[in-house]
mmCIF file of C-alpha atoms in Angstrom:
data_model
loop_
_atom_site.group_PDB
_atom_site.id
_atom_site.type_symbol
_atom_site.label_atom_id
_atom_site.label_comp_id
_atom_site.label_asym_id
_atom_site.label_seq_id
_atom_site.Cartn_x
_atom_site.Cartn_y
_atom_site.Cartn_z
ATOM 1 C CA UNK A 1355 62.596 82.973 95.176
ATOM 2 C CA UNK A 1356 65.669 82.147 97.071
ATOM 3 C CA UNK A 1357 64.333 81.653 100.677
ATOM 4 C CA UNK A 1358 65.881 84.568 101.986
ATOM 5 C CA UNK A 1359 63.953 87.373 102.803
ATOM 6 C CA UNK A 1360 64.798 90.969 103.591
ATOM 7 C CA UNK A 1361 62.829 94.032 105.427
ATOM 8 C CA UNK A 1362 62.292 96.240 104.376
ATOM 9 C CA UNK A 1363 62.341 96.323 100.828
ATOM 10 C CA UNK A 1364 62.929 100.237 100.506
ATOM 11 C CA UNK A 1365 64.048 102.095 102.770
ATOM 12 C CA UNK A 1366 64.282 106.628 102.684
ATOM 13 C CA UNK A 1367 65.702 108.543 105.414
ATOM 14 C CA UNK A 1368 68.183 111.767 106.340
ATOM 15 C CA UNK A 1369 71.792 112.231 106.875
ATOM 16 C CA UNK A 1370 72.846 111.503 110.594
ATOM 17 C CA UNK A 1371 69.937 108.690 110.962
ATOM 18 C CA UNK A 1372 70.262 105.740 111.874
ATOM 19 C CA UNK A 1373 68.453 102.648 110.296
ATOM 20 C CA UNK A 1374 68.218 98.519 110.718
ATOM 21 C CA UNK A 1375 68.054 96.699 108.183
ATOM 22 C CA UNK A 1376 67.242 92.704 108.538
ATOM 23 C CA UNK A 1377 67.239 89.697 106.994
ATOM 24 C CA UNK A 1378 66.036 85.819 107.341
ATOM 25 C CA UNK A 1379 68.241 83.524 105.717
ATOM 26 C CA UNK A 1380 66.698 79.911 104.212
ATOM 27 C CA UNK A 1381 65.425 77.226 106.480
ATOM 28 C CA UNK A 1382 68.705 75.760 107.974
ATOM 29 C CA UNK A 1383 70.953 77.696 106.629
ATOM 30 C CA UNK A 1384 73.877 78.666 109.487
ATOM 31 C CA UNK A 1385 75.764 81.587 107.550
ATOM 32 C CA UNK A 1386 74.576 84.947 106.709
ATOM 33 C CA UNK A 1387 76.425 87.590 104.675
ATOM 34 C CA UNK A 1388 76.005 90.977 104.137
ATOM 35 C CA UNK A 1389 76.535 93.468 101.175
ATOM 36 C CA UNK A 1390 76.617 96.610 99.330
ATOM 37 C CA UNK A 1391 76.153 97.263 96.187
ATOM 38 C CA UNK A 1392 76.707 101.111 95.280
ATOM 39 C CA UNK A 1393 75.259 102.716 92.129
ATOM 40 C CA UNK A 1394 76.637 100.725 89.476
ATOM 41 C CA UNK A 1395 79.348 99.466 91.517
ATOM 42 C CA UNK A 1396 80.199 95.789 92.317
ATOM 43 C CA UNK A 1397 79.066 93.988 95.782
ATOM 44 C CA UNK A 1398 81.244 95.079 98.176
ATOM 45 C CA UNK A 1399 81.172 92.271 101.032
ATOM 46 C CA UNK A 1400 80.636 94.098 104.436
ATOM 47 C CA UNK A 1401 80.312 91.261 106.934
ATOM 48 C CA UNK A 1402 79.614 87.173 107.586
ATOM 49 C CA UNK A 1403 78.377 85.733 110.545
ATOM 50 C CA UNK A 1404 77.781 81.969 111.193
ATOM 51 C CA UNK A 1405 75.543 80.780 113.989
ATOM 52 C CA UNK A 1406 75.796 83.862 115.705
ATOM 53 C CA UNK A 1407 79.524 84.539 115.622
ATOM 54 C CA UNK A 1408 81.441 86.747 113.150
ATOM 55 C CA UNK A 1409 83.619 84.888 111.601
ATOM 56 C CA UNK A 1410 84.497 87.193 107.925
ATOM 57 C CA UNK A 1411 85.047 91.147 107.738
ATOM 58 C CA UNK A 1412 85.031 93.253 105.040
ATOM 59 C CA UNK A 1413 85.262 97.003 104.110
ATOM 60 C CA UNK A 1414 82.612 97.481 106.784
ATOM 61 C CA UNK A 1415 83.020 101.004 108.207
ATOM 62 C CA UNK A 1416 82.607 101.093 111.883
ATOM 63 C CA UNK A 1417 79.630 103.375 111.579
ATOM 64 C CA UNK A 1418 78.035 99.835 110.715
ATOM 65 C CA UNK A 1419 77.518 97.155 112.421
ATOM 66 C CA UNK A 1420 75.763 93.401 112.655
ATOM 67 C CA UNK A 1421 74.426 90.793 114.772
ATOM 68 C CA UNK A 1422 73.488 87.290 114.180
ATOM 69 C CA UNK A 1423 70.365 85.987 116.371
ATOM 70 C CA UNK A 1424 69.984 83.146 118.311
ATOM 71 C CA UNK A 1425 67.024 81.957 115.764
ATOM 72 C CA UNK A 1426 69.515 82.866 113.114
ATOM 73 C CA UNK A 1427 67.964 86.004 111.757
ATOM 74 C CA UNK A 1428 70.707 89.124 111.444
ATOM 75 C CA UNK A 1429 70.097 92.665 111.406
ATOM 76 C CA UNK A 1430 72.609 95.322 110.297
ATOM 77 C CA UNK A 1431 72.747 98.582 111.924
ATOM 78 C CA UNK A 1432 73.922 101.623 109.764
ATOM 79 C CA UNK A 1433 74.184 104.709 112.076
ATOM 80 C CA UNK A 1434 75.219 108.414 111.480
ATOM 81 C CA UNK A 1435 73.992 108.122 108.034
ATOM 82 C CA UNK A 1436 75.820 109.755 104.859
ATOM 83 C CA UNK A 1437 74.371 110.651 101.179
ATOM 84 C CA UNK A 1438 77.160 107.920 100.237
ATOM 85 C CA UNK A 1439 75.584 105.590 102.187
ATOM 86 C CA UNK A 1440 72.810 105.076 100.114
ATOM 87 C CA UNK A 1441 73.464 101.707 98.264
ATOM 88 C CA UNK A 1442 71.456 98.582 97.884
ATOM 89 C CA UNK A 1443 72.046 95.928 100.828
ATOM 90 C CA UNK A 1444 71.842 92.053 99.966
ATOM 91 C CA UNK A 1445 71.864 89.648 102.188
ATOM 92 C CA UNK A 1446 73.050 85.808 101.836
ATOM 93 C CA UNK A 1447 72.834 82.909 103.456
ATOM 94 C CA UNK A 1448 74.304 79.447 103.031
ATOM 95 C CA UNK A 1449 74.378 76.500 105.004
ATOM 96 C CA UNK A 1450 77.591 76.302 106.408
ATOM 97 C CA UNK A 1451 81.114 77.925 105.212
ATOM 98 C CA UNK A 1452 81.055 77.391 101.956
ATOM 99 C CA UNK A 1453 80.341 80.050 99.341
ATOM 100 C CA UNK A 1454 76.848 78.906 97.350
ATOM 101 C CA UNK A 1455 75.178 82.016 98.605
ATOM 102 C CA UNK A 1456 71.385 82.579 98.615
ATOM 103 C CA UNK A 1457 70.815 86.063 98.319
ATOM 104 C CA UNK A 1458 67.585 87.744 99.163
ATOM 105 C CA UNK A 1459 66.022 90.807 96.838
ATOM 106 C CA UNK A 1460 67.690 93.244 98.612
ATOM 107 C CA UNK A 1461 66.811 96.855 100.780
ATOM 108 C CA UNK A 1462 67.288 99.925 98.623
ATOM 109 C CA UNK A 1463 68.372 102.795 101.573
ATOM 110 C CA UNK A 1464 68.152 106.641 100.146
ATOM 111 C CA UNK A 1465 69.662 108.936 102.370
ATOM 112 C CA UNK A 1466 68.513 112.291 102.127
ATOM 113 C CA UNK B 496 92.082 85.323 97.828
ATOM 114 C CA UNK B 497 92.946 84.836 93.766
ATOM 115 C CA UNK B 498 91.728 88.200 92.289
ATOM 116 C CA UNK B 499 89.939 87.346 89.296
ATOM 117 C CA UNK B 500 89.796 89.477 85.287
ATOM 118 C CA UNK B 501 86.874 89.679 83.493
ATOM 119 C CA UNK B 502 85.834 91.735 80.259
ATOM 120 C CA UNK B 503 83.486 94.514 81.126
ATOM 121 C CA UNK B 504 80.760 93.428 78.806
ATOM 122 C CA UNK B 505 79.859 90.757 76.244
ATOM 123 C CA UNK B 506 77.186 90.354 73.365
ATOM 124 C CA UNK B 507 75.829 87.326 72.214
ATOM 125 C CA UNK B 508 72.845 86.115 69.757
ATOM 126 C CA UNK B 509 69.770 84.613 71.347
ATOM 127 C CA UNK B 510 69.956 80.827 70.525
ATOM 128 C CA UNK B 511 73.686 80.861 70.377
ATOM 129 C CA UNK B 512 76.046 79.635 73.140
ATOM 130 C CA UNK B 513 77.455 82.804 75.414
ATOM 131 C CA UNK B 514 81.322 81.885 76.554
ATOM 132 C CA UNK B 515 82.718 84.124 79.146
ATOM 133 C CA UNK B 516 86.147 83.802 80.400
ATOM 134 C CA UNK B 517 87.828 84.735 83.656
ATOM 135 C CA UNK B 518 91.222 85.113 84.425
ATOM 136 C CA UNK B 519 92.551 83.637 87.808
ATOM 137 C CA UNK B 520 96.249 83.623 86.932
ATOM 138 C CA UNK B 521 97.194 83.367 91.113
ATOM 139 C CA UNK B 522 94.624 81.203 92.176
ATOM 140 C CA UNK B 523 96.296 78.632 94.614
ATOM 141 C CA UNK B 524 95.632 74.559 94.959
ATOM 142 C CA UNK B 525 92.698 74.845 97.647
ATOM 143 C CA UNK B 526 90.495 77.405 95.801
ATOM 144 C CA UNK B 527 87.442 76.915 93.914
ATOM 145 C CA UNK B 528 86.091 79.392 91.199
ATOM 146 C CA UNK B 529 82.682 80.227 91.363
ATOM 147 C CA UNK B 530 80.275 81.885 88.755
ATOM 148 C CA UNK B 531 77.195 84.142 89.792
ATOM 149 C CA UNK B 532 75.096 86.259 87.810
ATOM 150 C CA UNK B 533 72.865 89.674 89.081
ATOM 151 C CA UNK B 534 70.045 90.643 86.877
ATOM 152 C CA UNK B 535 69.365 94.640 86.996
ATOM 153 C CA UNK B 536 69.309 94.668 90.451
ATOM 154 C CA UNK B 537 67.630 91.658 91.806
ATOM 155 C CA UNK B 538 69.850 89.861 94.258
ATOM 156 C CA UNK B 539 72.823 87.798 92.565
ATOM 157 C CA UNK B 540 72.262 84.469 91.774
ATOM 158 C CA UNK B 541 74.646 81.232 92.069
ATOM 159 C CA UNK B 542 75.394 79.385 89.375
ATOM 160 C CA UNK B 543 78.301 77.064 89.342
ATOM 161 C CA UNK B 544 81.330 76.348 90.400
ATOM 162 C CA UNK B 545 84.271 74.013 90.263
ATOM 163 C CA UNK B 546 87.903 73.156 91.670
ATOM 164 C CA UNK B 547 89.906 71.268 88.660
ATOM 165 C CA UNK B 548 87.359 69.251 86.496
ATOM 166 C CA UNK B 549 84.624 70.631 84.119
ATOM 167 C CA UNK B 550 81.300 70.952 86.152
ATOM 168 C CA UNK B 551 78.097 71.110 84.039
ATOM 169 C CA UNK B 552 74.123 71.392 85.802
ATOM 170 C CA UNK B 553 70.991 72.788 84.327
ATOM 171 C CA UNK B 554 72.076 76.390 83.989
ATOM 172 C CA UNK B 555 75.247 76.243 82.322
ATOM 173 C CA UNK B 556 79.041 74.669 82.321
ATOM 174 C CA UNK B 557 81.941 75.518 84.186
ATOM 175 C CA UNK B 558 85.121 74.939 81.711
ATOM 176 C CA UNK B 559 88.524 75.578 83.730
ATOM 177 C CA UNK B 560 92.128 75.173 82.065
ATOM 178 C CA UNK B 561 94.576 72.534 83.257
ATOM 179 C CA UNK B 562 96.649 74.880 85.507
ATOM 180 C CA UNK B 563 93.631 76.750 86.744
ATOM 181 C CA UNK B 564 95.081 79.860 85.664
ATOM 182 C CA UNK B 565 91.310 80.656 84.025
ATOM 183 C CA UNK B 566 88.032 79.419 83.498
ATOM 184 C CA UNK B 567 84.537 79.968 80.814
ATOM 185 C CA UNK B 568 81.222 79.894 81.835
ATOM 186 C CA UNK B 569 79.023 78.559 78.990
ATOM 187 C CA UNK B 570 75.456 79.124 78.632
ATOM 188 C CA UNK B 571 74.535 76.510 75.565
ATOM 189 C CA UNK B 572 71.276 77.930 74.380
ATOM 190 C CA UNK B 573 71.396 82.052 75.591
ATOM 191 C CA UNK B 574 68.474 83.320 75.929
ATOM 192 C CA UNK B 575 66.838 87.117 76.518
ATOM 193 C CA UNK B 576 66.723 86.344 80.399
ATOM 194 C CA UNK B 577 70.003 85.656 80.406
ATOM 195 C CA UNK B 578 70.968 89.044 79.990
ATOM 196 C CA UNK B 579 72.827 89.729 83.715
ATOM 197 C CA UNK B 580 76.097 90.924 85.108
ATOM 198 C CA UNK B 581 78.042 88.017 85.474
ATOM 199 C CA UNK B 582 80.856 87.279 88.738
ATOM 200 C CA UNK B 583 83.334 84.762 88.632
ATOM 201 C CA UNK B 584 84.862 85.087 92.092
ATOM 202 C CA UNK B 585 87.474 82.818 93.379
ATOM 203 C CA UNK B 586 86.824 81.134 97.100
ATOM 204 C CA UNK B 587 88.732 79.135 99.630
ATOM 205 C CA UNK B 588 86.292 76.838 100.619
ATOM 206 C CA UNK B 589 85.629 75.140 103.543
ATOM 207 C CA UNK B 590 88.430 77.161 105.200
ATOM 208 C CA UNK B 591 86.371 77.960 108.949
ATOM 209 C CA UNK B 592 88.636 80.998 109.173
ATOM 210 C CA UNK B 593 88.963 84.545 107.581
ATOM 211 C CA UNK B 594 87.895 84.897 104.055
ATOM 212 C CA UNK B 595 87.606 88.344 102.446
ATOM 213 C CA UNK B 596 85.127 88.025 99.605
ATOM 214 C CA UNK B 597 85.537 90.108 96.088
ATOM 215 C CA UNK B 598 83.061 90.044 93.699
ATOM 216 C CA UNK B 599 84.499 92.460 91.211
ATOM 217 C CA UNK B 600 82.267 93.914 88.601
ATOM 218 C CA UNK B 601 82.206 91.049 86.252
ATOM 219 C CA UNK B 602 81.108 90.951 83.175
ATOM 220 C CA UNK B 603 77.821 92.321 81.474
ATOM 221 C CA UNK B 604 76.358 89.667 79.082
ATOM 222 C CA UNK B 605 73.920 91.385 76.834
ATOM 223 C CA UNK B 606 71.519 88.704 74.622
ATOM 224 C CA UNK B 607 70.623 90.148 71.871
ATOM 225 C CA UNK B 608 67.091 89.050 70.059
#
């Protein structure tokens, strides 16, 4: 168990939806990342935020999009859903800017 | 960011020592190489990393050439759990600015009984 913890685990829903997806990164931890792992793809980095600004972008299409909370807790938003959408999202977290990343189990989205 | 080469897959004995390389032939002075590993599909997992000298903690040992050009991860004693894709990624740590983070598709280590 890394400390990181992701909700919801699975997650089904149709084309055009939209859907939040969130994580809590490890006690004191001030950097969260974000990910997506296609079907027997690599982990494509989307997105990392540290204590509550943006401060890495990836591929992240502008369909999606993420927030960092003032208690630290980040959500990502994927809108106008797509059947290529569906992936599996990690999240990370780390304690500051440097890259030994925490990740949590994951939300598998199906888009229908 | 140093793009990193990895074989696409790797067998090794149970009991016996699993080496996997990584190339990082344009990795520059400030970057560190870092090795994680994703089992099925369970969130990836860090395991090491290191700048210029050998590293070495409970999980395995971080060998990297003089000139950084490339680096092997050794597991001494593989066992069946082992069995993971494994990332060697290259980082610029401690930067505070943009950093665009590859993890590639690394290298699928398969321990065989």
């Amino acid at each position: 168990d890394s400390g990181v913890t992701q909700t919801p685990k699975h997650l089904i829903t149709a084309t055009g939806q939209r859907v939040t997806l969130r994580c809590s990164p490890r006690s004191g931890d001030l950097s969260v990342y974000w990910y997506q792992q296609s079907l027997d793809q690599g982990l494509q980095f989307l997105i990392q935020y540290y204590n509550g600004e943006e401060r890495a972008k990836g591929n992240i299409l502008e369909r999606f999009s993420a927030q960092q909370f003032p208690d630290l807790h980040s959500e990502l938003n994927l809108s106008s859903l797509e059947l290529g959408d569906s992936a599996l999202y990690f999240c990370a977290s780390s304690p500051g800017l440097s890259y030994e990343q925490y990740f949590g189990p994951g939300t598998r989205l199906t888009v229908t | 960011d140093a793009k990193t080469t990895q074989p696409p897959s790797m067998d090794c004995a149970e009991g016996r020592a699993a080496n996997l390389p990584c190339n990082h032939s344009t990795i520059s002075g400030n970057e560190y190489v870092y090795w994680y590993r994703q089992i099925h599909s369970q969130g990836p997992q860090y395991i090491i990393h290191g700048l210029k000298n050998n590293e070495t903690n409970e999980m395995a040992s971080l060998i990297i050439t003089e000139d950084r050009k490339s680096s092997t991860l050794i597991l001494p004693h593989a066992t069946l759990r082992d069995t993971a894709v494994y990332y060697c990624i290259v980082i610029l740590k401690h930067s505070g600015g943009y950093q665009k983070v590859t993890f590639g598709t690394g290298t699928k280590l398969q321990v065989i009984p």
